[in-house]
Amino acid sequence: GRLVAPDEVRHELAQCDDELKTWTSSLEHLYCTTDEALLECLARVMQSCPVHGGRYFDADPWIIALALQLHETEAKTLFPRPVLIVTHEIRQTKPGAPPKIPDVAATHGIHCIRLQGVFDLERWEGH
């Protein structure tokens, strides 16, 4: 339950044929269904930074919206757990280029981490 993704990721992965698709196909519990709260967060993400076009499925704003929803839910608890987006993307450095996940996430107070960072935080050995 600590690793989650919006349903839109499943749709995007269906267009691929790689190890990630194979690995996630056995993880039905990974995906969160879309509800009104997620759609409200998605609208806020899209207002803050419209997504660049060109792909039929683009899970990026959905990922940020789910992280925002979880972040806001955690903030209401006595001991909030950090919410991180795991992504291979790094912040955009070219002026005028479309923003990357870390750029948009940062505007909503969400932190991003690369997969190696997950290994380090979890103290997994053998990586």
Coordinates of N, CA and C in Angstrom, one line a residue:
G1 N 0.8 -1.2 0.0 CA 0.0 0.0 0.0 C 0.8 1.3 0.0
R2 N 2.1 1.2 0.1 CA 3.0 2.3 0.1 C 3.3 2.8 -1.3
L3 N 3.2 1.9 -2.3 CA 3.5 2.3 -3.7 C 2.2 2.2 -4.4
V4 N 1.7 3.4 -4.9 CA 0.4 3.5 -5.6 C 0.6 4.3 -6.9
A5 N -0.4 4.1 -7.7 CA -0.4 4.8 -9.0 C -1.8 5.0 -9.4
P6 N -2.1 6.1 -10.1 CA -3.5 6.3 -10.6 C -3.7 5.3 -11.8
D7 N -5.0 5.0 -12.0 CA -5.4 4.1 -13.1 C -4.8 4.5 -14.4
E8 N -4.6 5.8 -14.6 CA -4.1 6.3 -15.9 C -2.8 5.8 -16.2
V9 N -2.0 5.4 -15.2 CA -0.7 4.8 -15.4 C -0.9 3.4 -16.1
R10 N -1.9 2.7 -15.7 CA -2.2 1.4 -16.3 C -2.5 1.5 -17.8
H11 N -3.2 2.6 -18.1 CA -3.6 2.8 -19.5 C -2.3 3.2 -20.3
E12 N -1.4 4.0 -19.7 CA -0.2 4.3 -20.4 C 0.7 3.1 -20.6
L13 N 0.8 2.3 -19.6 CA 1.7 1.1 -19.6 C 1.2 0.1 -20.6
A14 N -0.1 0.1 -20.9 CA -0.7 -0.8 -21.8 C -0.2 -0.6 -23.2
Q15 N 0.3 0.7 -23.5 CA 0.8 1.0 -24.8 C 2.3 0.6 -25.0
C16 N 2.9 0.1 -23.9 CA 4.3 -0.3 -23.9 C 4.5 -1.8 -23.9
D17 N 5.7 -2.2 -24.1 CA 6.0 -3.6 -24.0 C 7.4 -3.7 -23.4
D18 N 7.4 -3.5 -22.0 CA 8.7 -3.5 -21.4 C 8.6 -4.2 -20.0
E19 N 9.7 -4.2 -19.2 CA 9.8 -4.8 -17.9 C 8.8 -4.2 -16.9
L20 N 8.6 -2.9 -17.0 CA 7.7 -2.2 -16.1 C 6.3 -2.7 -16.3
K21 N 5.8 -2.8 -17.5 CA 4.5 -3.3 -17.8 C 4.4 -4.7 -17.3
T22 N 5.3 -5.6 -17.5 CA 5.3 -7.0 -17.0 C 5.2 -7.0 -15.5
W23 N 6.1 -6.2 -14.9 CA 6.1 -6.2 -13.4 C 4.8 -5.7 -12.8
T24 N 4.2 -4.6 -13.3 CA 3.0 -4.1 -12.7 C 1.8 -4.9 -13.1
S25 N 1.8 -5.7 -14.1 CA 0.6 -6.4 -14.5 C 0.2 -7.4 -13.4
S26 N 1.1 -7.8 -12.5 CA 0.7 -8.7 -11.4 C 0.4 -7.9 -10.2
L27 N 0.4 -6.6 -10.2 CA 0.1 -5.8 -9.0 C -1.2 -5.0 -9.1
E28 N -2.3 -5.7 -9.2 CA -3.6 -5.1 -9.3 C -3.8 -4.1 -8.2
H29 N -3.4 -4.3 -7.0 CA -3.6 -3.4 -5.8 C -2.8 -2.1 -6.0
L30 N -1.9 -2.1 -6.9 CA -1.1 -0.9 -7.1 C -1.9 0.3 -7.6
Y31 N -3.0 0.1 -8.3 CA -3.7 1.2 -8.9 C -4.9 1.7 -8.1
C32 N -5.0 3.0 -8.0 CA -6.1 3.7 -7.3 C -7.2 4.1 -8.3
T33 N -8.4 3.8 -8.0 CA -9.5 4.2 -8.9 C -9.7 5.7 -8.8
T34 N -10.2 6.3 -9.8 CA -10.5 7.7 -9.9 C -11.8 8.0 -9.2
D35 N -11.7 9.0 -8.3 CA -12.8 9.5 -7.6 C -12.9 11.0 -7.7
E36 N -13.9 11.6 -7.0 CA -14.1 13.1 -7.1 C -12.9 13.8 -6.6
A37 N -12.4 13.3 -5.5 CA -11.2 14.0 -4.8 C -10.0 14.0 -5.7
L38 N -9.8 12.9 -6.4 CA -8.7 12.9 -7.4 C -8.9 13.8 -8.5
L39 N -10.1 13.8 -9.0 CA -10.4 14.7 -10.2 C -10.3 16.2 -9.8
E40 N -10.6 16.5 -8.5 CA -10.5 17.9 -8.1 C -9.0 18.3 -8.0
C41 N -8.2 17.3 -7.5 CA -6.7 17.6 -7.5 C -6.2 17.7 -8.9
L42 N -6.7 16.8 -9.8 CA -6.2 16.9 -11.2 C -6.5 18.2 -11.8
A43 N -7.7 18.8 -11.6 CA -8.1 20.1 -12.1 C -7.1 21.2 -11.6
R44 N -6.7 21.1 -10.3 CA -5.8 22.1 -9.8 C -4.4 21.9 -10.4
V45 N -4.0 20.7 -10.6 CA -2.7 20.5 -11.3 C -2.7 21.0 -12.7
M46 N -3.8 20.7 -13.4 CA -3.9 21.2 -14.8 C -4.0 22.7 -14.9
Q47 N -4.7 23.3 -14.0 CA -4.7 24.8 -14.0 C -3.4 25.4 -13.7
S48 N -2.6 24.8 -12.9 CA -1.3 25.3 -12.5 C -0.3 25.2 -13.6
C49 N -0.4 24.1 -14.5 CA 0.5 23.9 -15.5 C -0.1 22.9 -16.5
P50 N -0.7 23.4 -17.6 CA -1.2 22.5 -18.6 C -0.2 21.6 -19.2
V51 N -0.7 20.4 -19.5 CA 0.2 19.3 -20.0 C 0.4 19.5 -21.5
H52 N 1.7 19.3 -21.9 CA 1.9 19.3 -23.4 C 1.2 18.2 -24.1
G53 N 0.8 18.4 -25.3 CA 0.1 17.4 -26.0 C 0.9 16.5 -26.8
G54 N 0.3 15.6 -27.6 CA 1.0 14.8 -28.5 C 0.9 13.3 -28.1
R55 N 0.4 13.0 -26.9 CA 0.3 11.6 -26.6 C -1.2 11.3 -26.2
Y56 N -1.7 10.2 -26.6 CA -3.1 9.8 -26.3 C -3.3 9.7 -24.8
F57 N -2.4 9.0 -24.1 CA -2.5 8.9 -22.7 C -1.3 9.6 -22.1
D58 N -1.5 10.4 -21.1 CA -0.4 11.1 -20.4 C -0.7 11.0 -18.9
A59 N -0.1 10.1 -18.3 CA -0.3 9.9 -16.9 C 0.3 10.9 -16.0
D60 N 1.2 11.7 -16.5 CA 2.0 12.6 -15.6 C 1.1 13.5 -14.7
P61 N 0.1 14.2 -15.3 CA -0.7 15.0 -14.4 C -1.5 14.2 -13.4
W62 N -1.9 13.0 -13.7 CA -2.6 12.1 -12.8 C -1.7 11.7 -11.7
I63 N -0.4 11.4 -12.0 CA 0.5 11.0 -10.9 C 0.7 12.2 -9.9
I64 N 0.8 13.4 -10.4 CA 1.0 14.5 -9.6 C -0.3 14.7 -8.8
A65 N -1.5 14.6 -9.4 CA -2.7 14.8 -8.7 C -2.9 13.8 -7.6
L66 N -2.6 12.5 -7.8 CA -2.7 11.5 -6.8 C -1.7 11.8 -5.6
A67 N -0.5 12.2 -5.9 CA 0.4 12.6 -4.9 C -0.1 13.8 -4.1
L68 N -0.7 14.7 -4.8 CA -1.3 15.9 -4.1 C -2.4 15.5 -3.2
Q69 N -3.3 14.6 -3.7 CA -4.4 14.1 -2.8 C -3.9 13.4 -1.6
L70 N -2.9 12.5 -1.8 CA -2.3 11.8 -0.6 C -1.6 12.7 0.3
H71 N -0.9 13.7 -0.2 CA -0.2 14.7 0.6 C -1.1 15.5 1.5
E72 N -2.2 15.9 0.9 CA -3.2 16.7 1.7 C -3.9 15.8 2.7
T73 N -4.1 14.6 2.4 CA -4.8 13.6 3.3 C -3.8 13.4 4.5
E74 N -2.5 13.1 4.2 CA -1.5 12.9 5.2 C -1.4 14.1 6.1
A75 N -1.4 15.3 5.6 CA -1.2 16.5 6.3 C -2.3 16.7 7.4
K76 N -3.4 16.0 7.3 CA -4.5 16.1 8.3 C -4.3 15.1 9.4
T77 N -3.3 14.3 9.4 CA -3.1 13.2 10.4 C -2.1 13.7 11.5
L78 N -2.1 13.0 12.6 CA -1.3 13.4 13.7 C 0.2 13.2 13.3
F79 N 0.5 12.1 12.6 CA 1.9 11.8 12.2 C 1.9 11.6 10.7
P80 N 1.9 12.7 10.0 CA 1.9 12.6 8.5 C 3.1 11.9 7.9
R81 N 2.9 11.0 7.0 CA 4.0 10.3 6.3 C 4.3 11.1 5.1
P82 N 5.6 11.2 4.7 CA 5.9 11.9 3.5 C 5.4 11.2 2.2
V83 N 5.0 12.0 1.3 CA 4.5 11.5 0.0 C 5.5 11.9 -1.1
L84 N 6.1 10.9 -1.8 CA 7.1 11.2 -2.8 C 6.6 10.6 -4.1
I85 N 7.0 11.3 -5.2 CA 6.8 10.7 -6.5 C 8.1 10.1 -7.0
V86 N 8.1 8.9 -7.4 CA 9.2 8.2 -7.9 C 9.2 8.4 -9.4
T87 N 10.2 9.1 -9.9 CA 10.3 9.4 -11.4 C 11.8 9.4 -11.8
H88 N 12.0 9.1 -13.1 CA 13.3 9.2 -13.7 C 13.6 10.6 -14.1
E89 N 12.5 11.4 -14.2 CA 12.7 12.8 -14.7 C 13.4 13.7 -13.7
I90 N 14.1 14.7 -14.2 CA 14.7 15.7 -13.4 C 14.1 17.0 -13.8
R91 N 14.3 18.1 -13.0 CA 13.7 19.4 -13.3 C 14.2 19.9 -14.6
Q92 N 13.3 20.6 -15.3 CA 13.6 21.2 -16.6 C 14.5 22.4 -16.4
T93 N 15.5 22.4 -17.3 CA 16.5 23.5 -17.2 C 16.5 24.4 -18.4
K94 N 15.8 24.0 -19.5 CA 15.8 24.8 -20.7 C 14.6 25.8 -20.6
P95 N 14.9 27.0 -20.7 CA 13.9 28.1 -20.7 C 12.9 27.8 -21.8
G96 N 11.6 27.9 -21.5 CA 10.5 27.8 -22.5 C 10.1 26.3 -22.8
A97 N 10.9 25.4 -22.3 CA 10.6 24.0 -22.6 C 9.4 23.5 -21.7
P98 N 8.7 22.5 -22.1 CA 7.6 22.0 -21.2 C 8.1 21.6 -19.9
P99 N 7.4 21.8 -18.8 CA 7.9 21.4 -17.5 C 7.8 19.9 -17.3
K100 N 8.7 19.4 -16.4 CA 8.7 18.0 -16.1 C 7.9 17.7 -14.8
I101 N 7.7 16.5 -14.5 CA 7.0 16.1 -13.3 C 7.6 16.8 -12.1
P102 N 8.9 16.8 -11.9 CA 9.4 17.5 -10.7 C 9.1 19.0 -10.6
D103 N 9.0 19.6 -11.7 CA 8.7 21.1 -11.8 C 7.3 21.3 -11.3
V104 N 6.3 20.6 -11.8 CA 4.9 20.8 -11.5 C 4.7 20.3 -10.1
A105 N 5.3 19.2 -9.7 CA 5.1 18.7 -8.3 C 5.6 19.7 -7.3
A106 N 6.7 20.3 -7.6 CA 7.2 21.3 -6.6 C 6.3 22.5 -6.4
T107 N 5.6 22.9 -7.4 CA 4.6 24.0 -7.2 C 3.5 23.6 -6.3
H108 N 3.3 22.3 -6.0 CA 2.2 21.8 -5.1 C 2.8 21.3 -3.8
G109 N 4.1 21.5 -3.6 CA 4.7 21.1 -2.4 C 5.0 19.6 -2.3
I110 N 5.1 18.9 -3.5 CA 5.4 17.5 -3.5 C 6.8 17.3 -4.0
H111 N 7.5 16.4 -3.3 CA 8.9 16.1 -3.6 C 9.0 14.9 -4.5
C112 N 10.0 14.9 -5.4 CA 10.2 13.8 -6.3 C 11.5 13.1 -5.9
I113 N 11.6 11.8 -6.2 CA 12.8 11.1 -5.9 C 13.1 10.1 -7.1
R114 N 14.3 9.8 -7.3 CA 14.6 8.8 -8.3 C 14.6 7.4 -7.7
L115 N 14.6 6.4 -8.5 CA 14.5 5.0 -8.0 C 15.7 4.7 -7.1
Q116 N 16.9 5.2 -7.4 CA 18.0 4.9 -6.6 C 17.8 5.5 -5.2
G117 N 17.2 6.7 -5.1 CA 16.9 7.3 -3.8 C 15.9 6.4 -3.0
V118 N 15.0 5.7 -3.6 CA 14.1 4.8 -2.9 C 15.0 3.7 -2.3
F119 N 15.9 3.1 -3.1 CA 16.7 2.1 -2.6 C 17.5 2.5 -1.4
D120 N 18.0 3.8 -1.5 CA 18.8 4.3 -0.4 C 18.0 4.5 0.9
L121 N 16.8 5.1 0.7 CA 15.9 5.4 1.9 C 15.4 4.1 2.5
E122 N 15.1 3.1 1.7 CA 14.6 1.8 2.3 C 15.8 1.0 2.8
R123 N 17.0 1.4 2.5 CA 18.2 0.6 2.9 C 18.2 -0.8 2.3
W124 N 17.8 -0.8 1.1 CA 17.8 -2.1 0.3 C 19.3 -2.4 0.0
E125 N 19.7 -3.6 0.1 CA 21.0 -4.0 -0.2 C 21.1 -4.7 -1.5
G126 N 22.3 -4.6 -2.1 CA 22.4 -5.3 -3.4 C 22.1 -4.5 -4.6
H127 N 21.9 -3.2 -4.5 CA 21.6 -2.3 -5.6 C 22.9 -1.6 -6.0

